[in-house]
Coordinates of C-alpha atoms and ligand atoms in Angstrom, one line a residue:
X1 CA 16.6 34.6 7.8
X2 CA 19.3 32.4 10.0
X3 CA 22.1 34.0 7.7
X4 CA 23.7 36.3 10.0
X5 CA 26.9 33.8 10.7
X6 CA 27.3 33.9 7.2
X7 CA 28.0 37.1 5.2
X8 CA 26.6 36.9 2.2
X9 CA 23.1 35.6 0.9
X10 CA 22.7 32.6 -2.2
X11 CA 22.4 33.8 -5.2
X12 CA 19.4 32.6 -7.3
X13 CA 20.2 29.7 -8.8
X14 CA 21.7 28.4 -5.6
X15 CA 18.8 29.0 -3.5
X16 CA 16.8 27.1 -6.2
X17 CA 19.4 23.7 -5.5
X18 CA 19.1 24.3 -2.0
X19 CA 15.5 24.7 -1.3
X20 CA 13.1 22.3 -0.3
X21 CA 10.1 25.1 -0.8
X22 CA 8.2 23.3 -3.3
X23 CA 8.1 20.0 -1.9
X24 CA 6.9 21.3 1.4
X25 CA 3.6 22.3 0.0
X26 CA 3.1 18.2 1.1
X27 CA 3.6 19.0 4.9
X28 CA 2.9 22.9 5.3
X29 CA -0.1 22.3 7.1
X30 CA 1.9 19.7 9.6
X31 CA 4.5 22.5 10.3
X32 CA 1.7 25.1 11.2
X33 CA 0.0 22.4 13.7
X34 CA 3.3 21.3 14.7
X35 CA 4.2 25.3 15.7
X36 CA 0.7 25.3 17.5
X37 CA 1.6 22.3 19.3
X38 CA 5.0 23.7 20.3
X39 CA 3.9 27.1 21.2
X40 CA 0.9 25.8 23.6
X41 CA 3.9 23.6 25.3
X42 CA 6.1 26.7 25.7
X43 CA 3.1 28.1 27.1
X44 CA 2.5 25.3 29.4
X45 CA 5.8 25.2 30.8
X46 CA 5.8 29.3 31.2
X47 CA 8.6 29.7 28.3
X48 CA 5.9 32.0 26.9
X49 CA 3.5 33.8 28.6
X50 CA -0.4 34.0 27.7
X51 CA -0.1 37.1 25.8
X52 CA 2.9 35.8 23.4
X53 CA 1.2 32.2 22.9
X54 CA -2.0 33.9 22.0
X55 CA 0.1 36.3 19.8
X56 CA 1.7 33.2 18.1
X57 CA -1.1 31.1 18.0
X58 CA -3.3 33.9 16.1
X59 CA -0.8 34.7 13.3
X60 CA -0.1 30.7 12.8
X61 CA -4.4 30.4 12.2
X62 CA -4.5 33.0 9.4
X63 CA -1.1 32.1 8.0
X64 CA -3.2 28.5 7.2
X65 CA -5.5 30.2 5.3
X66 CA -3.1 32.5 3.2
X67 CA -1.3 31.5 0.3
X68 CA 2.1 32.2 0.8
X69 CA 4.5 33.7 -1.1
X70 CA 7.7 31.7 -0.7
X71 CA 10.3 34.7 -1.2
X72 CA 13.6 33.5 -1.0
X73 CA 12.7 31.1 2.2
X74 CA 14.4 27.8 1.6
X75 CA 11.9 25.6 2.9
X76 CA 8.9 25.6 4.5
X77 CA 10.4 26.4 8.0
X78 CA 11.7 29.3 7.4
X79 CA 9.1 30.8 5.3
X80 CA 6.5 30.3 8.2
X81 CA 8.5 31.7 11.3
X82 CA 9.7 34.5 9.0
X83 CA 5.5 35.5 7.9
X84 CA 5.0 34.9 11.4
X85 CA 7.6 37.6 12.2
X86 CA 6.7 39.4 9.4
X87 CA 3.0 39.8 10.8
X88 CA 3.8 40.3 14.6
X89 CA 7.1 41.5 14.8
X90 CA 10.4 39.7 16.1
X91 CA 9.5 40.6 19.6
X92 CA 7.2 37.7 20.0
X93 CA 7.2 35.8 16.7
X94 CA 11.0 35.2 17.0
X95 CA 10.5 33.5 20.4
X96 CA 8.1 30.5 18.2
X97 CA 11.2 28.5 17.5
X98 CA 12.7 28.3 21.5
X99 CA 13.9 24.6 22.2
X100 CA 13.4 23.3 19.0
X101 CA 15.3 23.3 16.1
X102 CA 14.1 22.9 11.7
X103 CA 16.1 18.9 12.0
X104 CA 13.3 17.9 14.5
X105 CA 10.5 19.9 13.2
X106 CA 11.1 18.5 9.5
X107 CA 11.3 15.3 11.4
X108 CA 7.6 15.4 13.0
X109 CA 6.1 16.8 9.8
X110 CA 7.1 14.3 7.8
X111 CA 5.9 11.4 10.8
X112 CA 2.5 13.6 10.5
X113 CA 2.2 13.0 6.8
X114 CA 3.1 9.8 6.2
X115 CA 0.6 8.9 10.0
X116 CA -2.0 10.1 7.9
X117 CA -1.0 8.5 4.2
X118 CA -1.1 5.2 6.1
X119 CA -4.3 6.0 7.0
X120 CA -5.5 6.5 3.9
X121 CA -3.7 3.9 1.8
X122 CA -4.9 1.5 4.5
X123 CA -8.6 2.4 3.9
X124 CA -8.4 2.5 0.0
X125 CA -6.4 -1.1 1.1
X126 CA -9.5 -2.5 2.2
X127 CA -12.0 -1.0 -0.2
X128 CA -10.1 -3.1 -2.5
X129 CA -10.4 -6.4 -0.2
X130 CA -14.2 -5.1 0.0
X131 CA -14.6 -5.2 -4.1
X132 CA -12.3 -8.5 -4.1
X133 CA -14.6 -10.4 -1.5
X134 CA -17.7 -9.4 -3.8
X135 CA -16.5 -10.6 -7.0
X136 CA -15.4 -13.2 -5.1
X137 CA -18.7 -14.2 -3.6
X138 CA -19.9 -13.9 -7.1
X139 CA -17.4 -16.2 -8.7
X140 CA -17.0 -19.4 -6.1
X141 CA -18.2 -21.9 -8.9
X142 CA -16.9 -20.0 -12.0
X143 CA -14.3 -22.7 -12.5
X144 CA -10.7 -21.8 -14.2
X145 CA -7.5 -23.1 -14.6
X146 CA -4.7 -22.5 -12.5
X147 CA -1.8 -22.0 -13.7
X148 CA 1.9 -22.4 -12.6
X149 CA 5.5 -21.6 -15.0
X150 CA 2.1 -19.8 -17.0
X151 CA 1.0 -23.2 -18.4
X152 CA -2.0 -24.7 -17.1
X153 CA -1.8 -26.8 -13.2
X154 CA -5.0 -27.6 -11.7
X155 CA -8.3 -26.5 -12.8
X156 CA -9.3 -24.1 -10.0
X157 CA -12.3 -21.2 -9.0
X158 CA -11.9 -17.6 -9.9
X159 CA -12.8 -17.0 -6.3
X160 CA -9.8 -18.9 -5.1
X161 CA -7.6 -16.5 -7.2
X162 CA -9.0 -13.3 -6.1
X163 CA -9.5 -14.5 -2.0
X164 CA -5.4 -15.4 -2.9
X165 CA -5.1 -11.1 -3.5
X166 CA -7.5 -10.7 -0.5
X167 CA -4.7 -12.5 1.4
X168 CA -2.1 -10.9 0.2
X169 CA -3.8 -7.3 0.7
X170 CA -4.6 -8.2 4.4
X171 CA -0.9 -8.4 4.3
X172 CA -0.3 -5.3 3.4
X173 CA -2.2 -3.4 5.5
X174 CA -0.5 -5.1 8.8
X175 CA 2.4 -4.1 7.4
X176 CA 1.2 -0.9 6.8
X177 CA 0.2 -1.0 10.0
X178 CA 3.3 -2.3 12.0
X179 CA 5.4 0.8 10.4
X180 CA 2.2 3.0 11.8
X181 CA 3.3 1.7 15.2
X182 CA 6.8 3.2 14.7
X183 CA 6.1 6.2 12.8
X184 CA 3.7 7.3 15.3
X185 CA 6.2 8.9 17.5
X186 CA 6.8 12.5 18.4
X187 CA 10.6 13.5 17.2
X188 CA 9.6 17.4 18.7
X189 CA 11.7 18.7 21.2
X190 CA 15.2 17.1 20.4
X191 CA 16.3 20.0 19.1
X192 CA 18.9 20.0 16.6
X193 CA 20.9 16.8 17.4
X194 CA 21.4 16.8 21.3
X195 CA 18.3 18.2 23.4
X196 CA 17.5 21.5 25.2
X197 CA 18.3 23.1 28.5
X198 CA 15.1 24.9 28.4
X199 CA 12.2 23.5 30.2
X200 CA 10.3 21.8 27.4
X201 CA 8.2 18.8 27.9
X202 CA 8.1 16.4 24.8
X203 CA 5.6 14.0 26.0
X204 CA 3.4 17.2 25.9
X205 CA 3.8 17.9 22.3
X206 CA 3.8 14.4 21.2
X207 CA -0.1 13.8 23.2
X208 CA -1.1 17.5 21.9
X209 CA -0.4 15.6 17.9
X210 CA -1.8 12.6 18.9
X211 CA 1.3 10.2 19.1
X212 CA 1.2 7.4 21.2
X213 CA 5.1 8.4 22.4
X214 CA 7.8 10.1 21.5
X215 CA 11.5 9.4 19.5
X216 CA 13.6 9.7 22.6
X217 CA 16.8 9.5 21.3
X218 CA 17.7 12.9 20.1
X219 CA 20.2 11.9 17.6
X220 CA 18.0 8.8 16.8
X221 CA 15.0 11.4 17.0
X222 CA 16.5 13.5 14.1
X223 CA 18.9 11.6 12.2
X224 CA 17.0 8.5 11.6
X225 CA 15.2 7.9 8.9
X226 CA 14.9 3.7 8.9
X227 CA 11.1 4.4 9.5
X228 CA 10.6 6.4 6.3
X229 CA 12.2 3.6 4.8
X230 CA 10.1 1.1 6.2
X231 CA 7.0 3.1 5.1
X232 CA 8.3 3.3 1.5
X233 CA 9.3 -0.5 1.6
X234 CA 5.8 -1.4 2.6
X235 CA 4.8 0.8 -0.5
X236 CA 7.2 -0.8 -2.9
X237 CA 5.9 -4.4 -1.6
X238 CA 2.2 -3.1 -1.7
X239 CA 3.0 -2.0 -5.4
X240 CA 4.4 -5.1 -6.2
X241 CA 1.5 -6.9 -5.5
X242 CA -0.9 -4.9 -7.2
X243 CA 1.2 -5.1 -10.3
X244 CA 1.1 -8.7 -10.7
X245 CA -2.9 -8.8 -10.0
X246 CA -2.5 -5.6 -13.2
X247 CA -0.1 -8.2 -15.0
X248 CA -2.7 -11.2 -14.4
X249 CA -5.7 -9.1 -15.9
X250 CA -3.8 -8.0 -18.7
X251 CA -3.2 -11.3 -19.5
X252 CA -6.7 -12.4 -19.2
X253 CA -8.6 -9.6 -21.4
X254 CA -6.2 -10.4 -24.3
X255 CA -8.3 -12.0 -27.2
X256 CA -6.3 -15.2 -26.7
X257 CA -7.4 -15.4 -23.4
X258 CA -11.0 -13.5 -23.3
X259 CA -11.5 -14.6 -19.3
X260 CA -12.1 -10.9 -18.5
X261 CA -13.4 -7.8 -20.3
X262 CA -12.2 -4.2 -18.9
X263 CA -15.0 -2.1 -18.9
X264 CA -14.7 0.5 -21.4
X265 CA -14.2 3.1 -18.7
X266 CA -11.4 1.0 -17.6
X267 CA -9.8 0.6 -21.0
X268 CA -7.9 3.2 -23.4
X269 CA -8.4 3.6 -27.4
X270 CA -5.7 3.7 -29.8
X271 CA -5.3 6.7 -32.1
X272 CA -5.1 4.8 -35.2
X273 CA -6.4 1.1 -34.6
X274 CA -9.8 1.4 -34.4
X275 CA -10.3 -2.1 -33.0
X276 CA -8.1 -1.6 -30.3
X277 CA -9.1 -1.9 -26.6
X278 CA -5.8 -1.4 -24.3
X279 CA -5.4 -2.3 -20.7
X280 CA -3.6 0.8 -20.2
X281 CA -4.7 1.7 -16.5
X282 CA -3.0 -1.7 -15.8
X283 CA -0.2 -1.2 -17.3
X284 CA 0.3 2.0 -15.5
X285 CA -0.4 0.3 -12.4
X286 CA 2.9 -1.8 -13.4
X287 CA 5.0 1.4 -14.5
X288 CA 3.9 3.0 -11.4
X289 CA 5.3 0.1 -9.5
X290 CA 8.1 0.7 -10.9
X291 CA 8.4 4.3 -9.3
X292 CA 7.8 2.8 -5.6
X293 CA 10.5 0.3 -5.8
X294 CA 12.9 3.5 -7.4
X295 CA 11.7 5.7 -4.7
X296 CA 13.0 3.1 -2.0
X297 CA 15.9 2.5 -3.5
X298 CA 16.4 6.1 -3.8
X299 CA 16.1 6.6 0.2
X300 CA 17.7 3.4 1.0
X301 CA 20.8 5.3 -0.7
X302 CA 20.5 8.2 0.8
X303 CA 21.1 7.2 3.9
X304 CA 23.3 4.0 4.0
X305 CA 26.5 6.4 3.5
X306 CA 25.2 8.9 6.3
X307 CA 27.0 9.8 9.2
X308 CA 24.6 9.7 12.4
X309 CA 22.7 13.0 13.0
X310 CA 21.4 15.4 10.5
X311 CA 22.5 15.8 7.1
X312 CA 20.9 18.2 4.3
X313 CA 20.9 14.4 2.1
X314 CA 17.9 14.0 4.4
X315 CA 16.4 16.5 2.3
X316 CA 16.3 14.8 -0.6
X317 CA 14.4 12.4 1.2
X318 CA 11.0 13.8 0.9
X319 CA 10.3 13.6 -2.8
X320 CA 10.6 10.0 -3.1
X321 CA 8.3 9.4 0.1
X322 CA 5.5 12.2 -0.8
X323 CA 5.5 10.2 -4.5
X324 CA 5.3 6.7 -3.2
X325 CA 2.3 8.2 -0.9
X326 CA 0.6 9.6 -3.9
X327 CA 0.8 6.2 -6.1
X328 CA -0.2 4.3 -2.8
X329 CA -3.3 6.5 -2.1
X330 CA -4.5 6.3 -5.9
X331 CA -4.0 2.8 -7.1
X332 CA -5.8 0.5 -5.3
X333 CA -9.0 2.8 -5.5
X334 CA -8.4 3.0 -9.3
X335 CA -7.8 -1.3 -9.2
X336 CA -11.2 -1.1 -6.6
X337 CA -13.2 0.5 -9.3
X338 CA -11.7 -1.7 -12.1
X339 CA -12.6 -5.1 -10.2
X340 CA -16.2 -3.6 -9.4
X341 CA -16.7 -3.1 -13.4
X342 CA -14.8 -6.3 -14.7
X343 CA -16.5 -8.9 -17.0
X344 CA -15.8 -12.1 -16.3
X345 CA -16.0 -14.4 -19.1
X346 CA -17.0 -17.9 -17.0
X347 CA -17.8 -19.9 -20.2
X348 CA -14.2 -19.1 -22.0
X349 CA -12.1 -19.6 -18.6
X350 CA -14.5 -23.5 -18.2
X351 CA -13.8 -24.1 -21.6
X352 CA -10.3 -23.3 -20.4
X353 CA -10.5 -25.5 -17.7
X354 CA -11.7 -28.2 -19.7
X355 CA -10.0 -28.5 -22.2
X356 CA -6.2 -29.4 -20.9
X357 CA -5.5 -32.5 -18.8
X358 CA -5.9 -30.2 -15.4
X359 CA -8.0 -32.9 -14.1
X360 CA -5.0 -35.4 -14.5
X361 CA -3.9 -34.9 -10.3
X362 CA -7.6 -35.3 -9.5
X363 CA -7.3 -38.7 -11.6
X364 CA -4.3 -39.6 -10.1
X365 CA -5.6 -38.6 -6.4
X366 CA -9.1 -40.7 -7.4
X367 CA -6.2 -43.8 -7.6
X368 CA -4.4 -43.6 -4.6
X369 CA -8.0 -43.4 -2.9
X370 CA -8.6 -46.9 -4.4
X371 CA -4.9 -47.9 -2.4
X372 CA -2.7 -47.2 -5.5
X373 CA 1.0 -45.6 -4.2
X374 CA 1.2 -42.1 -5.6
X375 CA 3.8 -42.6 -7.5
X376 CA 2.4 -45.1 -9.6
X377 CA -0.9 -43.3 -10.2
X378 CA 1.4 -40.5 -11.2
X379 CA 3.1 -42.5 -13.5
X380 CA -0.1 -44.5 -15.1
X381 CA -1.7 -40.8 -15.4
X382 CA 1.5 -39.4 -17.1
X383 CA 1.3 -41.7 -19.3
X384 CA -2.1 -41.8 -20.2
X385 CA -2.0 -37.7 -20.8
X386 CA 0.9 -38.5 -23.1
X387 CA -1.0 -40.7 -25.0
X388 CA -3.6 -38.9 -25.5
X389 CA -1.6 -36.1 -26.3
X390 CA 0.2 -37.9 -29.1
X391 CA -2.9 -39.2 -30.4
X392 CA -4.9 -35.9 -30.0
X393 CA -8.0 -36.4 -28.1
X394 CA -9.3 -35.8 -24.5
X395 CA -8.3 -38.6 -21.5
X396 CA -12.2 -39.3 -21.5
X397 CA -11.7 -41.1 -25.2
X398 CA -9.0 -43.2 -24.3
X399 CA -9.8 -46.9 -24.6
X400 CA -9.3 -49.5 -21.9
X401 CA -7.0 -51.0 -24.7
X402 CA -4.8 -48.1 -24.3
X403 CA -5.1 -47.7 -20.7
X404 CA -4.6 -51.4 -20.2
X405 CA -0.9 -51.0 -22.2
X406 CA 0.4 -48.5 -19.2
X407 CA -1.7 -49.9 -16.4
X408 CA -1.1 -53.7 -16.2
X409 CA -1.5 -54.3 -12.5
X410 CA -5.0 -52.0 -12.5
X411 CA -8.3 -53.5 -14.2
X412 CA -8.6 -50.9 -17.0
X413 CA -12.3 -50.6 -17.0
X414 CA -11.9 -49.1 -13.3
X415 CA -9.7 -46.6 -14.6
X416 CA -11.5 -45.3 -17.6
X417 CA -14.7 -45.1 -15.0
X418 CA -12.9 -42.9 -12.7
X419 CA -11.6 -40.9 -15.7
X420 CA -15.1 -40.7 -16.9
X421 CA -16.5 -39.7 -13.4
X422 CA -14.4 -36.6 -13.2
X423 CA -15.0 -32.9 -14.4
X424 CA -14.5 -29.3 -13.3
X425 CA -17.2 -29.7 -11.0
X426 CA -16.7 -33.4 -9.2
X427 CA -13.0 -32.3 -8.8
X428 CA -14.3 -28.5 -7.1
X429 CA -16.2 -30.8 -5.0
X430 CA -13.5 -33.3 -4.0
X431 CA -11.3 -30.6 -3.1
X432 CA -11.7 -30.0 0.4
X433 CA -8.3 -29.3 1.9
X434 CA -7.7 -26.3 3.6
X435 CA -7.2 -23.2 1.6
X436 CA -7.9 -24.7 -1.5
X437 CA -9.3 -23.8 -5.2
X438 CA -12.9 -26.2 -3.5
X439 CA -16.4 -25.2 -3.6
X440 CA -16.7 -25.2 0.0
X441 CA -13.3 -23.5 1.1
X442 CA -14.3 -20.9 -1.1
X443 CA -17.7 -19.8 1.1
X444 CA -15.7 -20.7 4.2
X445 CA -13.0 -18.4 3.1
X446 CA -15.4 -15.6 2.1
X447 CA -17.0 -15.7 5.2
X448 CA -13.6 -15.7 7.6
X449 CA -12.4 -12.8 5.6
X450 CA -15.4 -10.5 5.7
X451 CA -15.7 -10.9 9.5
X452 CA -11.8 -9.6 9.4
X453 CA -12.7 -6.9 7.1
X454 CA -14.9 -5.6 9.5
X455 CA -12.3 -6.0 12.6
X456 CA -9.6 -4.6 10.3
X457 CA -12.0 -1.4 9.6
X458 CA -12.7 -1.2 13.3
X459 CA -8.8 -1.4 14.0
X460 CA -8.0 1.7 11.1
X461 CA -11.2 4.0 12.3
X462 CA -10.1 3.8 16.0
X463 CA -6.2 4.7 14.8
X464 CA -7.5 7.9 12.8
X465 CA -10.3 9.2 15.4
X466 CA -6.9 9.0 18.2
X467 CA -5.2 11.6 15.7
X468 CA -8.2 13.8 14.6
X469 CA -9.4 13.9 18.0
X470 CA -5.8 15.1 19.2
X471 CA -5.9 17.7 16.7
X472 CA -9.4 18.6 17.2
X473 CA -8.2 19.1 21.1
X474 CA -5.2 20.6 20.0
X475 CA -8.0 23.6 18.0
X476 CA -9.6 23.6 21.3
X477 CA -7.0 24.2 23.2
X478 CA -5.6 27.6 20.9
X479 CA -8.8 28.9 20.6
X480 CA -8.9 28.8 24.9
X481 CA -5.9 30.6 25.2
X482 CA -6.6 32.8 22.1
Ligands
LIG1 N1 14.6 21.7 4.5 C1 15.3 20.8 5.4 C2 14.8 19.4 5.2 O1 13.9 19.2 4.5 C3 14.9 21.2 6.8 C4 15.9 20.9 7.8 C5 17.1 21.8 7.6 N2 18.0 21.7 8.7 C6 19.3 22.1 8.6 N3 20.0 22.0 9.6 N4 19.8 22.7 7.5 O2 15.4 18.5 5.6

């Protein structure tokens, strides 16, 4: 349709490289309620007159509903103003596109879709944190070890692990969030690179979509993409973590480890062991990862060798951003489900927890309280755990022979009674410093982040009612002058 500077049309299979048409099924509806915006602004600013809006504004409304047939359109922009054209003539459908231009119109439909994948990541974001907090709740005395370098640190509480992925998810969603800030501007109106002489009024479009503001820059309004890169960064990091919590669990439901069981819902077969019970939706969770970090990279190189304004590279933008949206939206509902479902095993991960020397820091800790320098209670505990070690039994069957050969200022009786005083549970109870693996920063902790569960839901529902009242408005508003 715009090639009358050019003599001849593409032939098939370059039309097929060129074209954008099958990714724009993602943001088709966005470029429809983008048009509506745009033509009720025209309207407004008496660029169109009541009869050609309404004329617009109708044809856009059924063109929503019909399935198009993309023709040899080369993205979604074309194919709607030329079905537009096609159903009301060139008259008044070619006047849709005044003062704007397909660089700032691909632009705002891509800051619509990824507004509204925030959105939704954010709210499948906290249905996780929601499951986390119950298992939690659940598990703050199913004791554990903790683990550091994978070999057994401190014994701990599964609570303390999973409030650690509470944290970290919180985490995710301000970041989520502070890219929502930045996306949520209107880009509309800048035209192809340098603005319009025509009357327009931007901050009219942007409030009819809901933004908070608008892109001013025209250049920075349609050549920038740093924000789509921030959104598929704060995907890649968002996968990152959920990978690791995967990698974790996959770990733990192996028959070595047996601290979790996948329900069988959860869990895939294999087509010739019988026995087998694979962690598969995990492990997908870790390729999938995989695809966020590449689909970040994959913009990140896009643009670092572009020059300022449009380029068609920008194009090649969309795939990797509409795919790190899809694994965003469906992995930490299908993690949320997991988690809701998961057997924990709290008798294999105390037996765990007992049977190392991950009470030798309480032991040592129990020493300095009785005025002994940290060092040397690490020292007299080192030793002891290697003896023990080398002669194959727990601390607790040490003699005070034996702890009298490392510990010759110390009366050895008092340390074998404060060896024999500790377990899982005396050193859950001792722990008491902030943020730690202890009984009671466990409920503490529960507590605190349920009340910000609730302010973060708050926060999200606010941010989508602004948007779907905007475009609720917006309905209103074409259905007054229609
Ligand atoms: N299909 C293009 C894209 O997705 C739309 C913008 C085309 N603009 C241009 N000047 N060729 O980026």
């Amino acid at each position: 349709m715009y090639r009358s500077r050019l003599g001849k049309n593409l032939d098939k299979r370059t039309l097929d490289y060129v074209s954008s048409i099958s990714d724009d099924s993602e943001i088709l509806q966005y470029d429809i309620v983008g048009s509506q915006a745009h033509t009720i602004m025209l309207y407004e600013n008496k660029i169109l007159n009541r009869a050609e809006a309404k004329k617009i504004l109708y044809a856009l409304d059924r063109l929503k509903k019909e399935k198009l047939d993309t023709g040899s359109a080369e993205d979604i922009h074309e194919l709607i103003e030329s079905q537009l054209i096609k159903k009301i003539g060139a008259d008044v459908g070619g006047k849709m596109h005044t003062a704007r231009s397909r660089n700032d119109q691909v632009a705002l439909d891509i800051r619509m879709k990824i507004r509204d994948d925030i959105n939704t990541i954010c709210t499948c974001i906290l249905d996780l944190i929601s499951t986390l907090l119950t298992q939690a709740a659940k598990h703050k005395t199913t004791a554990m070890p903790l683990y550091t370098h994978l070999q057994q640190a401190q014994i701990g509480t599964f609570s303390h692990y999973l409030l650690s992925y509470v944290d970290v998810l919180f985490r995710d969603f301000e970041r989520l969030s502070a890219a929502y800030g930045r996306v949520n501007l209107s880009p509309l109106g800048a035209g192809p690179a340098g603005g319009t002489s025509l009357p327009i009024n931007r901050n009219s479009t942007a409030k009819l979509l809901g933004f908070s503001g608008i892109v001013e820059n025209s250049i920075d309004a349609t050549g920038s993409r740093d924000v789509v890169a921030e959104y598929a960064g704060s995907i890649a990091i968002l996968m990152t973590n959920l990978s690791r919590i995967a990698e974790d669990l996959i770990i733990w439901s192996t028959s070595e480890f047996s601290f979790v069981e996948l329900s069988d819902q959860f869990s895939s077969p294999s087509s010739v062991m019988p026995q087998k019970k694979n962690p598969d939706i995990l492990e997908l969770t870790r390729g999938k990862s995989a695809h966020a970090i590449g689909n970040l990279v994959a913009i990140l190189s896009n643009l670092k060798g572009l020059m300022s304004g449009y380029g068609r590279d920008l194009q090649e933008i969309k795939p990797p951003v509409f795919s790190s949206s899809k694994i965003a939206i469906a992995a930490p509902v299908v993690l949320s489900s997991m988690f809701a479902t998961l057997k924990v095993n709290g008798q294999k991960m105390r037996e765990a927890a007992d049977s190392g020397y991950l009470s030798a820091l309480d032991i040592a800790e129990l020493l300095v309280n009785e005025g002994m320098p940290f060092r040397e209670a690490h020292r007299i505990v080192g030793s002891l755990v290697q003896m023990a070690h080398h002669s194959k039994k727990s601390l607790k069957k040490l003699t005070a022979g034996e702890i009298g050969s490392v510990a010759k200022q110390v009366d050895p009786n008092k340390i074998l009674k404060i060896i024999s005083s500790v377990s899982a549970g005396s050193s859950l109870k001792n722990r008491t410093s902030l943020g730690s693996a202890g009984f009671s920063e466990q409920k503490r902790m529960i507590a605190d982040r349920r009340t910000k569960i609730s302010q973060y839901q708050k926060i999200l529902a606010r941010r989508t009612a602004r948007v779907s009242g905007a475009i609720q408005d917006l309905y209103e508003k074409t259905r007054v002058i229609k």
